[in-house]
Every structure is written in structure tokens, then in C-alpha cells.
Coordinates of C-alpha atoms in Angstrom, one line a residue:
X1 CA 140.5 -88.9 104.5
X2 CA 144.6 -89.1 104.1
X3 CA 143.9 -92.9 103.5
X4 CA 141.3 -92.2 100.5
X5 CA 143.7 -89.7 98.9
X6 CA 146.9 -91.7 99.2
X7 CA 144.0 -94.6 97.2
X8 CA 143.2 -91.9 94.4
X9 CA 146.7 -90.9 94.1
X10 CA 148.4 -94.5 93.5
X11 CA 145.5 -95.4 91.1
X12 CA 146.3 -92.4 89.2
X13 CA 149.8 -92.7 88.9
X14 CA 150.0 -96.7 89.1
X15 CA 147.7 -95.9 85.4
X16 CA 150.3 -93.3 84.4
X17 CA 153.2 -95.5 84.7
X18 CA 151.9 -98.4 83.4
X19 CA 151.0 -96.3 79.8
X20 CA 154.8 -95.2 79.7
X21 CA 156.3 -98.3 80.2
X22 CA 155.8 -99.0 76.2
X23 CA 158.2 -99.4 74.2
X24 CA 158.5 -95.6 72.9
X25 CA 160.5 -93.4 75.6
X26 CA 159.0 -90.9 78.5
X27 CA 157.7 -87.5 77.0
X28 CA 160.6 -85.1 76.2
X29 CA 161.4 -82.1 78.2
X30 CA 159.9 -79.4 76.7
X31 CA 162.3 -76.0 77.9
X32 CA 159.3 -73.7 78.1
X33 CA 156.3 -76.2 78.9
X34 CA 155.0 -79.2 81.0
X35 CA 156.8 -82.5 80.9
X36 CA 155.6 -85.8 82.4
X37 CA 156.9 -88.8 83.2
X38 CA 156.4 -91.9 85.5
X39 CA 157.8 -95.1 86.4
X40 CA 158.5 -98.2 88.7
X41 CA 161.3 -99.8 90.1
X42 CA 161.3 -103.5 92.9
X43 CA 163.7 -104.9 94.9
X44 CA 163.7 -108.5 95.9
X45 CA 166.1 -110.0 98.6
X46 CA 166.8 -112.9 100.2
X47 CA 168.8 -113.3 103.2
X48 CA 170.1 -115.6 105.9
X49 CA 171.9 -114.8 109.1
X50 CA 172.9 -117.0 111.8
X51 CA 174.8 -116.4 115.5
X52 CA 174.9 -112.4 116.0
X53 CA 175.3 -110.8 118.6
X54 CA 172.0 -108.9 120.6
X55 CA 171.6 -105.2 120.4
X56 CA 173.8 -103.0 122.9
X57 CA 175.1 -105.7 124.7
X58 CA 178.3 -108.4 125.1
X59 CA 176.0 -111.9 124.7
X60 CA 175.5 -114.0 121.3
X61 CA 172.1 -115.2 120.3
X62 CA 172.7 -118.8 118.7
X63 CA 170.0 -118.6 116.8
X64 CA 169.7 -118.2 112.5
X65 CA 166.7 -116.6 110.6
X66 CA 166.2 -116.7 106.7
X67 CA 163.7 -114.7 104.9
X68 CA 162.9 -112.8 101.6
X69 CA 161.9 -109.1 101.1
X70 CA 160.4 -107.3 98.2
X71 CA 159.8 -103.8 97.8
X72 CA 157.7 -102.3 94.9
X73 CA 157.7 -98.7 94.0
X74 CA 155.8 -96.4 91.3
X75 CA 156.6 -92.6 90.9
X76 CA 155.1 -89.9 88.7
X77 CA 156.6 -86.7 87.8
X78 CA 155.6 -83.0 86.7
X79 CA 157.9 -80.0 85.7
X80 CA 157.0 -76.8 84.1
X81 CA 160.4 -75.7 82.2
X82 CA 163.4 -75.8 84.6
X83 CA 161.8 -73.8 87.6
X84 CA 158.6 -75.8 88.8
X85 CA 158.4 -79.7 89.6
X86 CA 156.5 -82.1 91.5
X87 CA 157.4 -85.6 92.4
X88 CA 155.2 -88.3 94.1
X89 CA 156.7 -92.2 95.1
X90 CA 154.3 -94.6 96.3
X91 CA 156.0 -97.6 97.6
X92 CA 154.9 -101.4 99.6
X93 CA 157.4 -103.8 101.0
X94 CA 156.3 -106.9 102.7
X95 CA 158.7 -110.0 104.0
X96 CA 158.2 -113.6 104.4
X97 CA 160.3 -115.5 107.0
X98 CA 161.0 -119.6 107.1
X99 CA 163.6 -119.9 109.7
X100 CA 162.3 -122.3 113.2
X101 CA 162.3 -119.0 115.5
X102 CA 159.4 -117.3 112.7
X103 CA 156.1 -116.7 114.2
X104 CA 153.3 -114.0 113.8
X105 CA 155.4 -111.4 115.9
X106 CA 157.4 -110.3 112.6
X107 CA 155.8 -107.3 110.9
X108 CA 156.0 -107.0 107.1
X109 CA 153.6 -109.8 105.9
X110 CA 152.1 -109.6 102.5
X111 CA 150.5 -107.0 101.8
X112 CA 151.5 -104.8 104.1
X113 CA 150.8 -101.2 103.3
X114 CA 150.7 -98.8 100.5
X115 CA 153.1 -95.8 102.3
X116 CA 154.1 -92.0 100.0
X117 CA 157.5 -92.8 100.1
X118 CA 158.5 -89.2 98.3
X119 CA 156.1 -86.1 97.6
X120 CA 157.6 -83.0 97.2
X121 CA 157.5 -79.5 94.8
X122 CA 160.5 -78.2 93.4
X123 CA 160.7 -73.9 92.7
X124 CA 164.4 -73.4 91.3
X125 CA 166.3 -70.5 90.2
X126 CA 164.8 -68.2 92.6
X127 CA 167.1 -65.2 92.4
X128 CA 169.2 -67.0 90.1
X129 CA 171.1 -68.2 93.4
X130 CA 168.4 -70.4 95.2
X131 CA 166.8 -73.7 94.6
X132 CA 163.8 -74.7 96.9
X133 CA 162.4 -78.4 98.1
X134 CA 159.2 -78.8 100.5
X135 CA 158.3 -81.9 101.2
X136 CA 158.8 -85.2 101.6
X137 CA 162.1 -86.6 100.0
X138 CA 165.2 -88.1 100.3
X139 CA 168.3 -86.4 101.4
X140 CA 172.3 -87.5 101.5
X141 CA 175.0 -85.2 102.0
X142 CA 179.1 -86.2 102.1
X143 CA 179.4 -89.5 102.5
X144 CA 176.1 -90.0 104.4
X145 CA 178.1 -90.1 107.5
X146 CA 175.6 -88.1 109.2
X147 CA 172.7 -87.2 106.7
X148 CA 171.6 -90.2 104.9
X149 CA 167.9 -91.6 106.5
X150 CA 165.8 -89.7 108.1
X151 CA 163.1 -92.9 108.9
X152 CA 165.7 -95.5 110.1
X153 CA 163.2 -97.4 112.5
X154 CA 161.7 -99.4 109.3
X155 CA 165.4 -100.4 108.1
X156 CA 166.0 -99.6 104.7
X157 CA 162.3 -100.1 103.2
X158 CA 162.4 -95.6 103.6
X159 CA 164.8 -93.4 103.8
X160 CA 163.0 -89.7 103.6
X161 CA 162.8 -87.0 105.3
X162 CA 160.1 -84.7 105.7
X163 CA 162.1 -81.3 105.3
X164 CA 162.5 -78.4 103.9
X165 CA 166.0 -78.0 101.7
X166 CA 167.2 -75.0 99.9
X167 CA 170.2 -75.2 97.8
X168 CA 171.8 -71.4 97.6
X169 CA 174.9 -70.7 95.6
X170 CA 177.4 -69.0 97.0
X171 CA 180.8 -68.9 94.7
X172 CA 180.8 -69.7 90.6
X173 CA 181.6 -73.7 91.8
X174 CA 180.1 -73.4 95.9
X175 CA 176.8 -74.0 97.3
X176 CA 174.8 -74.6 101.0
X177 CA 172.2 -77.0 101.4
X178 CA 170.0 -75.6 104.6
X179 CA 167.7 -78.0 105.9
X180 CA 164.6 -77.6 108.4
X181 CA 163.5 -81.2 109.2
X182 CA 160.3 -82.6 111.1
X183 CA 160.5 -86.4 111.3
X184 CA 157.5 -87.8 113.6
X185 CA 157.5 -91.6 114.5
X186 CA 154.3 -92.3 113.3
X187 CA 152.8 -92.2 109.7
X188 CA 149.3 -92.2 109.0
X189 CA 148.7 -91.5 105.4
X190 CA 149.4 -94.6 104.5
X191 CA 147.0 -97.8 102.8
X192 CA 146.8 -101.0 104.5
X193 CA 147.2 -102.7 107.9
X194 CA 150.3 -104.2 108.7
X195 CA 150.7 -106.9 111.5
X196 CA 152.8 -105.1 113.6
X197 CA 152.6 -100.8 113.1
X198 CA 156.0 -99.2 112.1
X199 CA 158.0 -96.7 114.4
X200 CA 159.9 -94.6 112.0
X201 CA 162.1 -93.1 113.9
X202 CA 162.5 -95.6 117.6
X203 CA 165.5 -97.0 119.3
X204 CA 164.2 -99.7 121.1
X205 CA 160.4 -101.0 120.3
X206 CA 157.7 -99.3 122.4
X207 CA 154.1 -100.0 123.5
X208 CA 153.8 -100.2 120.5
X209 CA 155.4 -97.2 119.4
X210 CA 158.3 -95.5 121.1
X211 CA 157.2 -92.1 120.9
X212 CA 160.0 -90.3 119.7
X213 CA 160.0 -87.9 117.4
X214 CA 163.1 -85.6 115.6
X215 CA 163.8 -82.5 115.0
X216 CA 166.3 -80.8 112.6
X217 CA 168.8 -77.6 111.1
X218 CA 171.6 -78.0 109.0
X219 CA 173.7 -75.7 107.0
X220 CA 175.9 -78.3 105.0
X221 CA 178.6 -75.9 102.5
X222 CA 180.2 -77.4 99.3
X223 CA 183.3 -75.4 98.6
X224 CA 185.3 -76.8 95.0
X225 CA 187.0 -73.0 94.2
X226 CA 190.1 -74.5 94.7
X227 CA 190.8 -77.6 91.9
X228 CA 192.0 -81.1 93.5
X229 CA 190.8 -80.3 96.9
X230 CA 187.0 -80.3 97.8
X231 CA 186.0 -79.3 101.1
X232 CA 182.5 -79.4 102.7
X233 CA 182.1 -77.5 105.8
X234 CA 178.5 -78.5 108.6
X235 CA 176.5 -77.5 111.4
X236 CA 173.9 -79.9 112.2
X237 CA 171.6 -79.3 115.1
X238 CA 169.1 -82.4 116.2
X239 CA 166.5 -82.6 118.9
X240 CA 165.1 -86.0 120.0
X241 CA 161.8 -86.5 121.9
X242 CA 162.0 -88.3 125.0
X243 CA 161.4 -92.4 124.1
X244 CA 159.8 -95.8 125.7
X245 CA 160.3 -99.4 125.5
X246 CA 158.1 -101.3 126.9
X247 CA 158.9 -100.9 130.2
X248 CA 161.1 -97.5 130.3
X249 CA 160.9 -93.9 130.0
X250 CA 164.5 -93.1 128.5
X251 CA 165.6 -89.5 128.0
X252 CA 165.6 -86.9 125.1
X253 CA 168.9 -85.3 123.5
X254 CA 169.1 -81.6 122.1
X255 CA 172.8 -81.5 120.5
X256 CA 174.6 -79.8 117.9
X257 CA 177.1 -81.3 115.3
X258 CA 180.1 -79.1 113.9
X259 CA 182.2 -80.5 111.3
X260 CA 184.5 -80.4 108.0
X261 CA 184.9 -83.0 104.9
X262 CA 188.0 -82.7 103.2
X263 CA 189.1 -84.4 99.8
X264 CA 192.4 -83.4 98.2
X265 CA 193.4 -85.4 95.1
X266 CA 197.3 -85.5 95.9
X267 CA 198.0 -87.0 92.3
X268 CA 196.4 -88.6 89.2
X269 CA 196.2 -92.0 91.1
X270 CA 196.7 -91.6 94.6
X271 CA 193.5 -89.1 96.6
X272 CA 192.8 -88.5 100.4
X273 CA 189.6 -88.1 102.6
X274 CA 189.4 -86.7 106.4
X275 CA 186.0 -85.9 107.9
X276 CA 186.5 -84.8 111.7
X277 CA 183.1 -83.6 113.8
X278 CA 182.1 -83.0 117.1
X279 CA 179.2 -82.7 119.4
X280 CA 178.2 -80.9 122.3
X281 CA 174.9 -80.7 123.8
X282 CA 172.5 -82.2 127.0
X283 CA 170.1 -84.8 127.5
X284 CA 167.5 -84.6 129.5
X285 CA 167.0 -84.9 133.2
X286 CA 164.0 -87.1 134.5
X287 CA 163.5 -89.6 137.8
X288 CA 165.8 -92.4 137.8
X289 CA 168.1 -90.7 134.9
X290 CA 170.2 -87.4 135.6
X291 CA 170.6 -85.0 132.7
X292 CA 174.1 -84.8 131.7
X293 CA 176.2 -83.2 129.2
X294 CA 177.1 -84.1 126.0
X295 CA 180.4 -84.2 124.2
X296 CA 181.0 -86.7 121.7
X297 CA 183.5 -86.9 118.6
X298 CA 184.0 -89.1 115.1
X299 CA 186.9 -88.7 112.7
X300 CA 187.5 -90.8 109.4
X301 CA 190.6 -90.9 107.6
X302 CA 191.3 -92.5 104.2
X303 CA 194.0 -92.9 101.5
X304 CA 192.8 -94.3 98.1
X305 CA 195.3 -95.7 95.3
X306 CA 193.2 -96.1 91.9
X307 CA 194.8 -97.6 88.6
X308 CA 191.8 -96.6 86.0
X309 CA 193.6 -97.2 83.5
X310 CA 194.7 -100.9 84.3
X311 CA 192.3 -103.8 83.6
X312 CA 189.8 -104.1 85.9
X313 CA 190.4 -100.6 87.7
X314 CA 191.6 -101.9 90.6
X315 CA 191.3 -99.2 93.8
X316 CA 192.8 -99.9 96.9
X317 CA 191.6 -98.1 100.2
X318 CA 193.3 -98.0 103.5
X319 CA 191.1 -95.9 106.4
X320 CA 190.4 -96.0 110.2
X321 CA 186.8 -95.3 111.4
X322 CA 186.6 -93.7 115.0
X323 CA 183.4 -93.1 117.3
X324 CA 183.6 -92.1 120.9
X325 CA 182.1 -94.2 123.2
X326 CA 180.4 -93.9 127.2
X327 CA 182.0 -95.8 130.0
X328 CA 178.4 -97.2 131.1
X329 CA 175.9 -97.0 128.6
X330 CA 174.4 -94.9 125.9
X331 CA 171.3 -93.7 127.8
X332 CA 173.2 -93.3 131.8
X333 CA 175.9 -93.6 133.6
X334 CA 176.2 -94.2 137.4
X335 CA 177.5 -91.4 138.2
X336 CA 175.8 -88.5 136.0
X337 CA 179.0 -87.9 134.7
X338 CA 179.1 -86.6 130.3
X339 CA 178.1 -88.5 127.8
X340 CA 180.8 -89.2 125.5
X341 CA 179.1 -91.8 122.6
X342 CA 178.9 -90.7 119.5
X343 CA 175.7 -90.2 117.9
X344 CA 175.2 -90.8 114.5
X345 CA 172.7 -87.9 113.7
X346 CA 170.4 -88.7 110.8
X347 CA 172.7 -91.9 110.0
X348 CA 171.4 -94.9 111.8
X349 CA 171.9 -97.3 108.9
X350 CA 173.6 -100.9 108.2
X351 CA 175.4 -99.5 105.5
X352 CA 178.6 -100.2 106.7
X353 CA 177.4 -103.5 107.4
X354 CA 174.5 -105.6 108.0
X355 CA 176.7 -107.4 110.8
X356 CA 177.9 -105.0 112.9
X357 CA 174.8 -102.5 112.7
X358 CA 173.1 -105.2 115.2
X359 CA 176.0 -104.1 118.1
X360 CA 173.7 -101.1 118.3
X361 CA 170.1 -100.3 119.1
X362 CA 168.5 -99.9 115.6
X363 CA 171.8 -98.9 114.1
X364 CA 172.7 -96.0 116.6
X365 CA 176.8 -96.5 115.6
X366 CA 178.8 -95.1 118.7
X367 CA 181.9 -96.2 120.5
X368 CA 184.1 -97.8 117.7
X369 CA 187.6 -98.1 116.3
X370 CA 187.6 -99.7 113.1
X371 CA 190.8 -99.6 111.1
X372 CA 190.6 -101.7 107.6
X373 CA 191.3 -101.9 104.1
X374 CA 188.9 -101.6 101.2
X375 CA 190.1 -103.7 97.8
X376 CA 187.8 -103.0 94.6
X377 CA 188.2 -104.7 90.8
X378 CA 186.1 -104.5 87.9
X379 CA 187.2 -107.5 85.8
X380 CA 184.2 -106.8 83.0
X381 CA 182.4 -103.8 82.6
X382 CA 179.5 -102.9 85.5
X383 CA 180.6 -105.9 87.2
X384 CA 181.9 -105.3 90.3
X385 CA 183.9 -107.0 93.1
X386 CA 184.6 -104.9 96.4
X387 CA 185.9 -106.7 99.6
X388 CA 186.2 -104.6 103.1
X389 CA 187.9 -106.3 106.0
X390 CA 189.6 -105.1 109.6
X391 CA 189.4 -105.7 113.0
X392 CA 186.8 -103.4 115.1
X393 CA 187.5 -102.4 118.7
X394 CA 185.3 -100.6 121.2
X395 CA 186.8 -97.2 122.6
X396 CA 185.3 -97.7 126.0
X397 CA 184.1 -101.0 127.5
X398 CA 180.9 -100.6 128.1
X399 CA 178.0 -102.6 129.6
X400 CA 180.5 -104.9 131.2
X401 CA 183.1 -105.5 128.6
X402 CA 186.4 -107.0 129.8
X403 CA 187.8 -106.4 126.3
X404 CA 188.0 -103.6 124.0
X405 CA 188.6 -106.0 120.7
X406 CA 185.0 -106.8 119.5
X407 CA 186.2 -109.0 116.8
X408 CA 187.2 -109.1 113.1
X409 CA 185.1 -108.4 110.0
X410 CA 184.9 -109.0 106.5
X411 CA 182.7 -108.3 103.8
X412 CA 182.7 -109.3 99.7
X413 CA 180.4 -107.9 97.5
X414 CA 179.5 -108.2 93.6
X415 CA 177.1 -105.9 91.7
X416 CA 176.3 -107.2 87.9
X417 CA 173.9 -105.7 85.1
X418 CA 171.9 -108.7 83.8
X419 CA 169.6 -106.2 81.3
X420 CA 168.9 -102.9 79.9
X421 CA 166.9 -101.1 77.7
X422 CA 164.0 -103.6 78.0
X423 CA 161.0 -101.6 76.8
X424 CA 162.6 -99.5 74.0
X425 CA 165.8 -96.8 76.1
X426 CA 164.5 -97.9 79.3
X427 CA 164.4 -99.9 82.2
X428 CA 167.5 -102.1 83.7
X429 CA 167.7 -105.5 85.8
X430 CA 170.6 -105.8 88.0
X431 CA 171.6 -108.0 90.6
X432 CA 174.2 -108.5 93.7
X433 CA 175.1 -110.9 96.1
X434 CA 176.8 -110.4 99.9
X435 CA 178.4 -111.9 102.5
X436 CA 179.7 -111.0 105.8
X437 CA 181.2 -112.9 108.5
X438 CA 182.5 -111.5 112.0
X439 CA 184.8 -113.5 114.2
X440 CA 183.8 -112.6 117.6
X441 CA 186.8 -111.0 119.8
X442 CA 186.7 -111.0 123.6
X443 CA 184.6 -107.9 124.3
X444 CA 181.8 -110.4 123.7
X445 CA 180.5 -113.5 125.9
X446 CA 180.3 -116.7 123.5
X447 CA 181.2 -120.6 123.5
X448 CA 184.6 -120.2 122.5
X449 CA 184.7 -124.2 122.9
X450 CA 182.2 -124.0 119.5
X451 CA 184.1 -122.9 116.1
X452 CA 179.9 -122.4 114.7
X453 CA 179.8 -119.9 117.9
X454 CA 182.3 -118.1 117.4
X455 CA 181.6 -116.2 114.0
X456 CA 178.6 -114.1 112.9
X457 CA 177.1 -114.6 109.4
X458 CA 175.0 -112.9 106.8
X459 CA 174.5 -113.4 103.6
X460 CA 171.9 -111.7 100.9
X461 CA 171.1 -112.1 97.2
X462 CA 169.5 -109.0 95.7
X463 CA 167.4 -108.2 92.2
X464 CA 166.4 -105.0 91.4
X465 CA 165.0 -103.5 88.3
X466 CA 163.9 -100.1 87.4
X467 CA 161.3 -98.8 84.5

């Protein structure tokens, strides 16, 4: 039955988009009455990687892989003046691979599945003070640090949350997001078969799933009384269902998150950001695996020169990144003792870099020092040059390190507009290309004898377009 009705409802909104893509603009708001609108947007990548590292350990794979990935979207909206909405995003991505290691074991092939990557029902200005969101959507507070992805085992193909958020405002320029979250590893309203299921939410692949679902509260506070300086102020707390692989039971984490963002603008060029947090908690006790405390920190400190009224705006960012780490392993130690690694909450993304995301079961960042600089230019209006580059260090060696220096990374970016406004005032086409490279530092076990061995690459070239 959830697979008939996700069918009616993408035929029904796949129809209402396609009759406002003409070239006359979406229905206008109407203050007092109902307004639709629909739409689409795709993605199309290719990528190529070759000699990274395998997840949460110290060895080098040798081998490259180059695929492409496209993701298609369609979305149809409803409000009813400025206090009722409803939003629905349908979405399919599927992946092709040509490197010498593909075979039938990657998942993704065309067509994949029809998934509802967003449905949720807005009720605003209740009490003049509080602004309500059920359902399915995507949420990103701060700098995404901690709340950016709430489905992080299928990469970046979702992002949502299934979750409850209520925006209530406190002060004439302050607000707190509260969030109740439910994100289960397995979704089955979905339309299709792919080869291989997905497992939103796992660490390492199960059986075939992992088995772990998450649980979450937050009250996240915005606080901008006080001109030039921005604060945001969190408690986060997060529950994790016990997980497989294929051959282990691993154990579950019930932990809270306490933490502060703060943003003074100390003059018209020159601005500041610190975000400190810590963790305390317990993961659970089963054979083979002791329970053991948790207490975990991360702290981010950043200065930020900007010149916007140069040509090309340049900006110039110097920060250091810092993630405790545990002196065995992320899921034991040998001695019971209290797990120090940072977890990264509802973060576990690459988008800090495709690279380095890979030291770390399916992006769970922890135990890392990474001091660097951040140069961006815009040398012709929407085009965009960023480069990011510093050396990244462990803060414990773990699983048998003899080093602490895991190595040096850079990454160069450029975002460009190719068109807009193609059917009458909407829809755009923009593109960007990526590359990283990481020179591997002694904290890892490569052929230091080969130069092709010794550095990590990526590289992607990306179209996306929106209707």
C-alpha cells in the first residue's frame, strides 16, 4: 500500500510540475488564499578517485574507481496564506561505474528507486511566537557541524530527517529550534528495487542492513540582540541502536551534546568564529564489549579577513579544526577504560572533504587536528574560486598508528552559472568542478618507495539545474 501511494503521488505531482515549467511564472502568493507551485531540479556528477586510504584504519588501497551519478528531483507545494503549507520531494538517483574493480556488488544501478525525499506540513504563527514542522524534511543548524544529515548511510543522495521542529521566538531578533527526531535505517515507502537495499543510517554494512536506528532532542538558541556578535547556544541529545556488520554485534551510544557558536564581527573587514562542545554519555555493555563512559570534545576556531569591496572579493580564512580521539578504537578499548572520540552527531558527511571523510566509517569524523587556511576570489560575478589546504594530524594513534601526522590536504574548487531564467523568470544551470589530493603522512602504512602511492586523489565535475 505505501508503494502504490508514493506511485499516485509522483504521477500527480511529476503532471503538476511539468504544466508550470512554461514559460509564464509559478502561481502568485495570494495573502489570504491557496497558492501552488511545483518544480524539478538534477544533479549529474562524474568522479574519479584513485589510492585512498580504507575506512578506520592505517593501510592504502591502490586501487582507482570512476563513475557518474545523477539525481533527479520533482517537488510540489501548497500554502494557505502565511500559516498553512505542505511540501512533498520525490527524488531517484542511480550511478554507473567503469573503473576494472566494478562489478554487480555496487548499488545504485539505473533505475534504482523512486524514494519521498521531503513531505512535511507547515502551521506558523501559532501564538504569534511559534512556527511548527512535522514531517519529513531537511534540517541544518550553525555551520552543520553537528545537525546537517539525518540519513548519512546513502552519502549525499538524502539528507532528511524525519522530525518534528518548532521554531519559537524568544527576543524581538532571538529564536529556538526544538527538534524531536526518529531516523530508522530502513525505508519502505519507496518505488523500485535497487540492487543492493540502502541502510540509512549504518556504520559499517550489515546482513544486509546494520540495524541501527537513531534517536533525537535538541534545543538549538539563536541569540542576535546584541549587533556584531551572534551567538547560538545547543543541547543535543542522541541515542543509537545497537549495530551489525556482517559478522559483529557492536554496541549502542545514549549521549548528550552541550555547546555554544559564537560570531563577533570585530570590524568592517576583519570577523571571528569559535564553536566549542562537549559530550558526555555511555555505550552500551554487551559480551565481548564492556560499556564505558563517554566523554568526548570538538572546538573550531576561525579568523576571516574579507575585502568586498576589492575586485574579486577576495576572503582569506585562517582556522584549526579539533576532534578528540580514543587510544584504541572507536567501538572498544582493551581495557574498558572512557571513550574519548568525538562523535559527530547528526553530521556524518564528506563535506569537508571527499578525501578525508573515507579515514572514517561512513563519515563518523573523530580524532583529528586539522589546522589550515581557506583562500576565496570571485574574479567575475557567481564565479567562484575557493582553495582549502593544511596538514591533518590524529589526536591519538589509534589502531596501531606510529604517527600522529596523517598527512597533508588540499582542495580547489570553482562554482560557475552557465544559465538562468530559461523558461520565462525561472530555472538556472550551474556547474563546478573539484579536486583534492592528500599526501599521505606516516600515521599511514603505504609504498613510500612509489611517488603514485603516496598521494590520495579525487576529482568530480558536477551540473545541476533547477526549474
Amino acid at each position: 500500500m505505501k508503494r502504490m501511494t508514493a506511485g499516485v503521488l509522483l504521477a500527480v505531482f511529476w503532471s503538476a510540475a511539468t504544466c508550470l515549467w512554461a514559460e509564464e511564472p509559478a502561481q502568485k502568493p495570494q495573502a489570504d488564499g491557496l497558492s501552488l507551485d511545483a518544480g524539478a531540479d538534477f544533479r549529474l556528477r562524474y568522479e574519479y578517485k584513485d589510492n585512498w586510504m580504507n575506512k578506520s584504519s592505517t593501510t592504502v588501497s591502490p586501487e582507482y574507481e570512476d563513475y557518474y551519478r545523477a539525481r533527479f528531483r520533482v517537488w510540489g507545494q501548497a500554502t494557505y496564506g502565511e500559516d498553512l503549507g505542505a511540501y512533498l520531494r520525490l527524488g531517484d538517483e542511480f550511478r554507473g561505474y567503469h573503473s576494472p574493480s566494478a562489478s554487480d556488488k555496487h548499488k545504485n544501478r539505473f533505475p534504482d528507486e523512486v524514494y519521498i525525499d521531503n513531505l512535511y506540513f507547515d502551521v506558523n504563527n501559532i501564538g504569534d511566537r511559534v512556527n511548527l514542522r512535522i514531517g519529513r524534511q531537511d534540517i541544518k543548524e550553525g555551520a552543520g557541524r553537528l545537525i546537517s544529515d539525518g540519513t548519512p548511510g546513502d552519502g549525499s543522495r538524502t539528507a532528511y530527517f524525519n522530525a518534528i521542529l518548532a521554531t519559537v521566538k524568544l527576543l524581538e531578533k532571538s529564536d529556538v529550534d526544538l527538534m524531536g527526531t526518529w531516523n530508522p535505517y530502513r525505508d519502505d515507502a519507496t518505488i523500485g528495487n535497487p540492487y543492493n537495499p540502502y541502510d540509512l543510517t549504518k556504520l559499517r554494512s550489515g546482513s544486509p542492513y546494520s540495524k541501527m536506528d537513531e534517536k533525537g532532542l535538541m534545543a538549538y538558541a539563536h541569540y542576535n540582540e546584541i549587533q556584531d556578535f551572534p551567538m547560538e547556544f545547543y543541547w543535543i541529545w542522541k541515542q543509537e541502536d545497537r549495530f551489525y556488520d556482517k559478522a559483529t554485534r557492536y554496541p549502542g551510544r545514549d549521549f548528550h551534546t552541550f555547546g555554544t557558536r559564537l560570531m563577533p564581527k570585530l570590524t568592517d573587514k576583519l570577523s571571528a568564529e569559535v564553536e566549542t562542545a562537549v559530550q558526555v554519555g555511555r555505550t552500551d555493555g554487551q559480551s565481548g564489549m564492556e560499556g564505558r563512559n563517554i566523554f568526548a570534545w570538538m572546538g573550531y576556531g576561525g579568523l576571516t579577513y574579507s575585502e568586498k569591496e576589492l575586485a574579486g572579493k577576495p576572503k582569506l580564512t585562517g582556522a584549526v579544526l579539533y576532534m578528540s580521539g580514543d587510544k584504541d578504537s572507536y567501538y572498544k578499548t582493551t581495557d574498558g577504560s572512557t571513550d574519548n572520540g568525538w562523535n559527530p552527531v547528526f553530521n556524518r558527511t564528506d563535506s569537508l572533504s571527499q578525501i578525508c571523510a573515507n579515514m572514517y566509517d561512513q563519515f563518523r569524523w573523530s580524532n583529528l587536528i586539522y589546522p589550515h587556511v581557506e583562500v576565496g576570489v570571485e574574479p567575475v560575478s557567481k564565479h567562484k574560486v575557493k582553495l582549502q589546504t593544511g596538514p591533518m594530524f590524529a589526536e591519538e594513534k589509534d589502531y596501531g598508528a606510529t604517527s600522529n601526522y596523517r598527512g597533508y590536504f588540499t582542495q580547489l574548487r570553482y562554482d560557475f552559472p552557465l544559465l538562468s531564467k530559461i523558461f520565462g523568470k525561472r530555472g538556472e544551470l550551474t556547474g563546478a568542478v573539484v579536486g583534492e589530493a592528500f599526501v599521505y603522512g606516516d600515521y599511514f602504512q603505504h609504498d613510500v618507495a612509489s611517488s603514485d602511492e603516496d598521494v590520495a586523489t579525487w576529482v568530480r565535475f558536477e551540473l545541476n539545474g533547477k526549474f
